[in-house]
Short mmCIF file of C-alpha atoms in Angstrom, two decimals:
data_model
loop_
_atom_site.label_atom_id
_atom_site.label_comp_id
_atom_site.label_asym_id
_atom_site.label_seq_id
_atom_site.Cartn_x
_atom_site.Cartn_y
_atom_site.Cartn_z
CA MET A 1324 -12.49 -64.79 80.79
CA LEU A 1325 -14.57 -61.40 79.70
CA THR A 1326 -18.14 -61.20 79.49
CA ASN A 1327 -20.48 -58.31 79.93
CA HIS A 1328 -23.68 -60.52 80.68
CA LEU A 1329 -24.85 -60.72 84.21
CA ASP A 1330 -23.93 -63.89 85.96
CA PHE A 1331 -26.67 -66.16 86.36
CA ARG A 1332 -24.75 -67.64 89.58
CA LEU A 1333 -25.61 -64.60 91.24
CA GLU A 1334 -29.46 -64.54 90.92
CA PRO A 1335 -30.25 -65.74 94.30
CA ARG A 1336 -28.33 -63.16 95.90
CA ILE A 1337 -29.69 -60.44 93.72
CA ARG A 1338 -33.27 -61.87 94.52
CA GLU A 1339 -32.49 -61.14 98.12
CA LEU A 1340 -31.46 -57.60 97.36
CA TYR A 1341 -34.55 -57.09 95.48
CA GLU A 1342 -36.70 -58.35 98.23
CA GLU A 1343 -35.00 -56.03 100.57
CA HIS A 1344 -35.47 -52.94 98.35
CA LYS A 1345 -39.14 -53.67 98.25
CA MET A 1346 -39.38 -53.93 102.03
CA ARG A 1347 -37.42 -50.78 102.36
CA ALA A 1348 -39.38 -48.90 99.65
CA GLU A 1349 -42.76 -50.27 101.42
CA LYS A 1350 -41.94 -48.54 104.60
CA ILE A 1351 -41.35 -45.12 102.77
CA ASP A 1352 -44.10 -45.40 100.11
CA TRP A 1353 -45.52 -41.93 99.16
CA GLY A 1354 -47.95 -40.12 96.90
CA TYR A 1355 -46.75 -37.15 95.00
CA HIS A 1356 -50.20 -35.32 96.04
CA GLU A 1357 -48.86 -35.44 99.59
CA PHE A 1358 -46.06 -32.77 98.91
CA LEU A 1359 -47.80 -30.22 97.01
CA PRO A 1360 -48.86 -26.78 98.15
CA TRP A 1361 -52.44 -27.31 96.71
CA ASP A 1362 -53.55 -24.02 98.64
CA LYS A 1363 -51.62 -22.12 96.23
CA ALA A 1364 -53.19 -23.37 93.17
CA MET A 1365 -55.20 -20.97 90.87
CA ASP A 1366 -56.82 -21.39 87.57
CA PHE A 1367 -54.57 -20.03 84.77
CA LYS A 1368 -57.82 -18.90 82.80
CA ARG A 1369 -59.04 -17.01 85.57
CA VAL A 1370 -55.70 -15.64 86.82
CA PRO A 1371 -53.15 -15.70 83.88
CA TRP A 1372 -49.62 -16.35 84.55
CA ASP A 1373 -47.49 -13.34 84.75
CA GLU A 1374 -43.66 -12.78 85.66
CA SER A 1375 -44.53 -10.98 88.74
CA GLN A 1376 -45.85 -14.23 90.36
CA VAL A 1377 -42.57 -16.03 90.61
CA THR A 1378 -40.90 -16.42 93.77
CA LEU A 1379 -37.93 -18.47 93.35
CA PRO A 1380 -34.40 -17.57 92.19
CA ALA A 1381 -33.77 -18.09 88.69
CA PRO A 1382 -30.99 -20.69 89.36
CA VAL A 1383 -33.11 -22.72 91.52
CA ILE A 1384 -35.94 -22.86 88.84
CA THR A 1385 -33.51 -23.59 86.32
CA ALA A 1386 -32.29 -26.73 88.66
CA ILE A 1387 -35.92 -27.89 89.07
CA GLU A 1388 -36.91 -27.44 85.49
CA THR A 1389 -33.59 -29.52 84.52
CA ALA A 1390 -34.54 -32.05 87.13
CA LEU A 1391 -38.04 -32.44 85.61
CA LEU A 1392 -36.87 -32.62 82.05
CA THR A 1393 -34.63 -35.49 83.02
CA GLU A 1394 -37.43 -37.37 84.91
CA VAL A 1395 -39.83 -37.00 82.07
CA ASN A 1396 -37.38 -39.16 79.99
CA LEU A 1397 -38.81 -42.34 81.98
CA PRO A 1398 -40.48 -43.82 78.93
CA TRP A 1399 -37.28 -43.84 76.92
CA PHE A 1400 -35.01 -45.11 79.84
CA THR A 1401 -37.42 -47.67 80.62
CA SER A 1402 -37.57 -48.98 76.94
CA TYR A 1403 -33.69 -48.82 77.08
CA LEU A 1404 -33.52 -51.07 80.31
CA ASP A 1405 -36.08 -53.31 78.88
CA GLN A 1406 -34.24 -53.90 75.68
CA THR A 1407 -30.74 -54.24 77.40
CA PHE A 1408 -32.03 -56.79 79.97
CA LYS A 1409 -34.08 -58.91 77.65
CA GLY A 1410 -32.91 -62.51 78.15
CA SER A 1411 -30.86 -61.61 81.35
CA LEU A 1412 -31.64 -62.41 84.66
CA SER A 1413 -35.48 -62.64 85.79
CA VAL A 1414 -34.80 -60.54 88.75
CA ILE A 1415 -33.42 -57.80 86.94
CA LYS A 1416 -36.55 -57.46 84.88
CA ASP A 1417 -38.55 -57.75 87.90
CA PHE A 1418 -36.58 -54.93 89.36
CA VAL A 1419 -36.83 -52.69 86.32
CA HIS A 1420 -40.78 -52.95 86.70
CA THR A 1421 -40.61 -51.90 90.35
CA TRP A 1422 -38.22 -49.17 89.59
CA THR A 1423 -40.49 -47.64 86.85
CA ALA A 1424 -43.48 -47.73 88.99
CA GLU A 1425 -41.32 -45.77 91.74
CA GLU A 1426 -39.98 -43.37 89.48
CA ASP A 1427 -43.20 -42.56 87.56
CA GLN A 1428 -44.42 -39.86 90.06
CA HIS A 1429 -41.25 -37.94 90.22
CA SER A 1430 -41.82 -35.97 87.18
CA ASN A 1431 -45.46 -35.40 87.99
CA LEU A 1432 -44.30 -33.96 91.38
CA LEU A 1433 -41.88 -31.70 90.08
CA GLU A 1434 -44.08 -30.20 86.92
CA THR A 1435 -47.19 -29.86 89.31
CA TYR A 1436 -45.02 -27.93 91.86
CA LEU A 1437 -43.77 -25.62 89.04
CA LEU A 1438 -47.20 -24.75 87.90
CA ILE A 1439 -48.99 -24.43 91.27
CA THR A 1440 -46.31 -22.06 92.45
CA ARG A 1441 -46.19 -20.29 89.08
CA ASN A 1442 -42.61 -20.23 89.07
CA VAL A 1443 -42.74 -21.18 85.38
CA GLU A 1444 -44.64 -19.89 82.29
CA PRO A 1445 -46.99 -22.92 81.67
CA MET A 1446 -47.00 -22.90 77.68
CA ARG A 1447 -43.14 -22.61 77.84
CA LEU A 1448 -42.73 -25.49 80.13
CA HIS A 1449 -45.15 -27.65 78.21
CA GLN A 1450 -42.99 -26.77 75.22
CA LEU A 1451 -39.92 -27.74 76.92
CA HIS A 1452 -41.37 -31.04 78.28
CA LYS A 1453 -42.71 -32.01 74.70
CA MET A 1454 -39.23 -31.02 72.90
CA THR A 1455 -37.53 -33.28 75.46
CA LEU A 1456 -39.36 -36.34 74.81
CA GLU A 1457 -39.40 -35.67 71.19
CA ASN A 1458 -35.61 -35.76 71.14
CA GLY A 1459 -35.70 -39.34 72.68
CA TRP A 1460 -32.63 -40.81 74.33
CA ASP A 1461 -30.18 -43.13 72.95
CA PRO A 1462 -27.56 -44.07 75.53
CA ASP A 1463 -24.04 -45.03 74.64
CA PHE A 1464 -24.00 -48.49 76.62
CA HIS A 1465 -26.19 -51.41 75.53
CA THR A 1466 -24.67 -54.40 77.13
CA PRO A 1467 -26.12 -55.74 80.79
CA PHE A 1468 -23.13 -55.27 82.84
CA GLU A 1469 -22.34 -51.65 81.44
CA THR A 1470 -25.96 -50.50 81.79
CA MET A 1471 -25.80 -51.58 85.47
CA VAL A 1472 -22.87 -49.75 85.72
CA TYR A 1473 -24.12 -46.63 84.26
CA THR A 1474 -27.39 -46.75 86.23
CA SER A 1475 -25.41 -46.94 89.49
CA MET A 1476 -23.87 -43.82 88.77
CA GLN A 1477 -26.87 -42.18 87.31
CA GLU A 1478 -28.99 -42.96 90.28
CA LEU A 1479 -26.07 -41.59 92.64
CA ALA A 1480 -25.84 -38.42 90.50
CA THR A 1481 -29.40 -38.00 90.94
CA MET A 1482 -29.66 -38.19 94.60
CA VAL A 1483 -26.75 -35.97 95.06
CA PHE A 1484 -28.32 -33.47 92.70
CA TYR A 1485 -31.64 -33.20 94.75
CA ASN A 1486 -30.05 -33.18 98.14
CA ASN A 1487 -27.55 -30.48 97.02
CA VAL A 1488 -30.13 -28.33 95.40
CA ALA A 1489 -32.24 -28.65 98.33
CA LYS A 1490 -29.85 -27.04 100.61
CA VAL A 1491 -29.92 -23.91 98.04
CA ALA A 1492 -33.83 -24.00 97.70
CA GLY A 1493 -34.52 -24.40 101.35
CA PRO A 1494 -34.34 -20.81 102.43
CA HIS A 1495 -36.71 -19.68 99.60
CA ASP A 1496 -39.20 -22.63 99.99
CA ARG A 1497 -38.95 -25.17 102.80
CA GLU A 1498 -41.82 -27.26 101.00
CA LEU A 1499 -39.61 -27.57 97.87
CA ALA A 1500 -36.59 -28.60 99.80
CA THR A 1501 -38.82 -31.26 101.38
CA MET A 1502 -39.92 -32.52 98.20
CA LEU A 1503 -36.29 -32.73 96.74
CA ARG A 1504 -35.11 -34.72 99.68
CA ARG A 1505 -38.05 -37.12 99.39
CA LEU A 1506 -37.16 -37.68 95.78
CA ALA A 1507 -33.41 -38.31 97.03
CA LYS A 1508 -34.70 -41.10 99.16
CA ASP A 1509 -36.13 -42.94 96.18
CA GLU A 1510 -32.76 -42.38 94.06
CA THR A 1511 -30.85 -43.65 97.21
CA LEU A 1512 -32.72 -47.01 97.22
CA HIS A 1513 -32.42 -47.38 93.45
CA TYR A 1514 -28.67 -46.56 93.68
CA ALA A 1515 -28.04 -48.97 96.35
CA PHE A 1516 -29.62 -51.96 94.45
CA TYR A 1517 -27.80 -51.23 91.17
CA ARG A 1518 -24.60 -50.41 93.04
CA ASP A 1519 -24.69 -53.55 94.95
CA VAL A 1520 -25.31 -55.93 91.71
CA ILE A 1521 -21.91 -54.54 90.35
CA LYS A 1522 -20.22 -55.12 93.66
CA PHE A 1523 -21.49 -58.84 93.55
CA HIS A 1524 -20.19 -59.26 90.14
CA LEU A 1525 -16.71 -57.60 90.85
CA GLN A 1526 -16.36 -59.88 93.92
CA LEU A 1527 -17.10 -62.89 91.83
CA GLU A 1528 -15.25 -62.21 88.83
CA PRO A 1529 -12.73 -59.26 89.05
CA ASN A 1530 -12.31 -59.31 85.28
CA TYR A 1531 -15.63 -57.50 85.09
CA CYS A 1532 -13.51 -54.58 85.78
CA TYR A 1533 -13.11 -54.33 82.05
CA TYR A 1534 -16.47 -52.89 81.43
CA LEU A 1535 -16.13 -50.41 84.35
CA GLY A 1536 -13.89 -48.17 82.46
CA ASN A 1537 -15.90 -47.37 79.51
CA VAL A 1538 -18.75 -46.01 81.52
CA ILE A 1539 -16.93 -44.47 84.37
CA MET A 1540 -14.97 -42.24 81.95
CA ASN A 1541 -17.47 -41.52 79.59
CA PHE A 1542 -20.49 -40.95 81.89
CA LYS A 1543 -23.01 -38.28 81.30
CA MET A 1544 -26.51 -37.75 82.43
CA PRO A 1545 -29.53 -38.77 80.33
CA GLY A 1546 -30.94 -35.19 80.63
CA ALA A 1547 -28.34 -34.30 78.08
CA VAL A 1548 -30.97 -34.40 75.22
CA MET A 1549 -33.05 -31.36 76.79
CA PRO A 1550 -32.77 -28.11 75.33
CA ASP A 1551 -29.86 -25.75 76.32
CA PHE A 1552 -28.44 -28.55 78.64
CA ASP A 1553 -24.68 -27.42 78.97
CA ASP A 1554 -26.16 -23.79 79.84
CA ARG A 1555 -28.41 -25.27 82.42
CA MET A 1556 -25.65 -27.26 84.11
CA ALA A 1557 -23.26 -24.33 83.92
CA ILE A 1558 -25.84 -22.23 85.92
CA ILE A 1559 -26.60 -24.85 88.32
CA ALA A 1560 -22.76 -25.57 88.83
CA LYS A 1561 -22.25 -21.93 89.64
CA GLU A 1562 -25.40 -21.04 91.78
CA ALA A 1563 -27.29 -24.39 92.65
CA ASN A 1564 -24.72 -26.59 94.44
CA TYR A 1565 -24.24 -29.22 91.96
CA GLY A 1566 -21.24 -29.20 89.32
CA PRO A 1567 -17.97 -31.03 88.52
CA LEU A 1568 -16.51 -30.57 91.82
CA GLU A 1569 -19.48 -31.91 93.47
CA TYR A 1570 -19.78 -34.72 91.06
CA PHE A 1571 -16.01 -35.69 91.82
CA ASP A 1572 -16.40 -35.59 95.72
CA GLN A 1573 -20.11 -37.14 96.14
CA VAL A 1574 -20.31 -39.47 93.01
CA LEU A 1575 -17.19 -40.59 91.26
CA ASP A 1576 -14.90 -40.75 94.29
CA VAL A 1577 -17.80 -42.61 96.49
CA ILE A 1578 -18.16 -45.08 93.60
CA VAL A 1579 -14.64 -45.77 92.95
CA ASP A 1580 -14.31 -46.50 96.88
CA TYR A 1581 -17.38 -48.60 96.91
CA TRP A 1582 -16.39 -50.72 94.27
CA ASP A 1583 -12.85 -50.87 95.88
CA ILE A 1584 -11.38 -50.60 92.52
CA GLU A 1585 -8.03 -50.03 93.75
CA ASN A 1586 -7.76 -53.41 95.36
CA LEU A 1587 -9.29 -55.44 92.51
CA ARG A 1588 -6.98 -57.80 91.12
CA PRO A 1589 -8.38 -58.85 87.61
CA ILE A 1590 -6.35 -61.69 85.72
CA ALA A 1591 -7.20 -60.54 82.08
CA PRO A 1592 -4.53 -58.02 80.84
CA GLU A 1593 -7.50 -55.96 79.31
CA ALA A 1594 -9.27 -55.94 82.64
CA GLU A 1595 -6.43 -54.74 84.54
CA LYS A 1596 -5.45 -52.09 82.17
CA ALA A 1597 -9.14 -50.76 82.39
CA ARG A 1598 -8.54 -50.98 86.12
CA LEU A 1599 -5.74 -48.84 85.92
CA ASP A 1600 -7.14 -46.49 83.51
CA ILE A 1601 -10.03 -45.52 86.04
CA LEU A 1602 -7.57 -45.09 88.82
CA ASN A 1603 -5.47 -42.68 86.60
CA TYR A 1604 -8.61 -40.97 85.48
CA HIS A 1605 -9.76 -40.65 89.08
CA ALA A 1606 -6.21 -39.32 90.22
CA ARG A 1607 -6.30 -36.59 87.40
CA LEU A 1608 -9.62 -35.31 88.26
CA LYS A 1609 -8.57 -35.22 91.96
CA ARG A 1610 -5.51 -33.20 91.09
CA VAL A 1611 -7.81 -30.73 89.20
CA ARG A 1612 -10.09 -30.61 92.20
CA GLU A 1613 -7.28 -30.10 94.64
CA ARG A 1614 -5.87 -27.02 92.51
CA PHE A 1615 -9.24 -25.54 92.32
CA TYR A 1616 -9.59 -25.46 96.03
CA LYS A 1617 -5.87 -24.27 96.52
CA ASN A 1618 -6.46 -21.42 94.20
CA LYS A 1619 -9.92 -20.35 95.46
#
């Protein structure tokens, strides 16, 4: 009655979803070279970096750095997905390959932008990049269904992050805001695929709800392995438009509603308990949100 494997009966529907993803992605295909202000580039040996060259506010730089250090973990994330979905639906393996190719240029875009615009000290950024990759990434979820839930939330959170930071960055650098919104479009397509795979499974078998709770109530971004992650997120929440309130309104609330958790009717007692736990967790965070806005 309870299984955390993906259902082979859904493979034809998921294959259609994958083909639709490829068509949509092809229509908006892009190269990161198109979005960079190459006219600002200078040789660091000829013109050494100096703090006076920085043009962005510190919180925006922190947000872009944090996004970059999340994106550079692509090798670990791909390895994790490859191992998790080994022996699962062939279409999921195909999608992971496509997803990797589409994600590959995100870190290139962000890192090259920071270097060209001289908003970071180059050696410091190199060291942060290296430290983050050396730290590796070992997620808490290792089953196919839980991983699909996790990637749904992670892609949605990343999309929201890019769009929200773009609003703050826009007044200082419109090219940066355009870049961030372009990255968000990729994340939107990725989120739609993962999200709908979960939706199909819940419609077929509501008992999958059992595996939703663990991920939803223990979700954290893969960037948590980077140096000073908590300090970074505190700055971003206060001054760059993405924190716990935005997470609730634009990620958790959205995903709970889309998967229609309130109206699922699992038969297994453990699955029903998980469903109620999710709704109670959601309601508790909603009360916290409402108290914050009331006292603001």
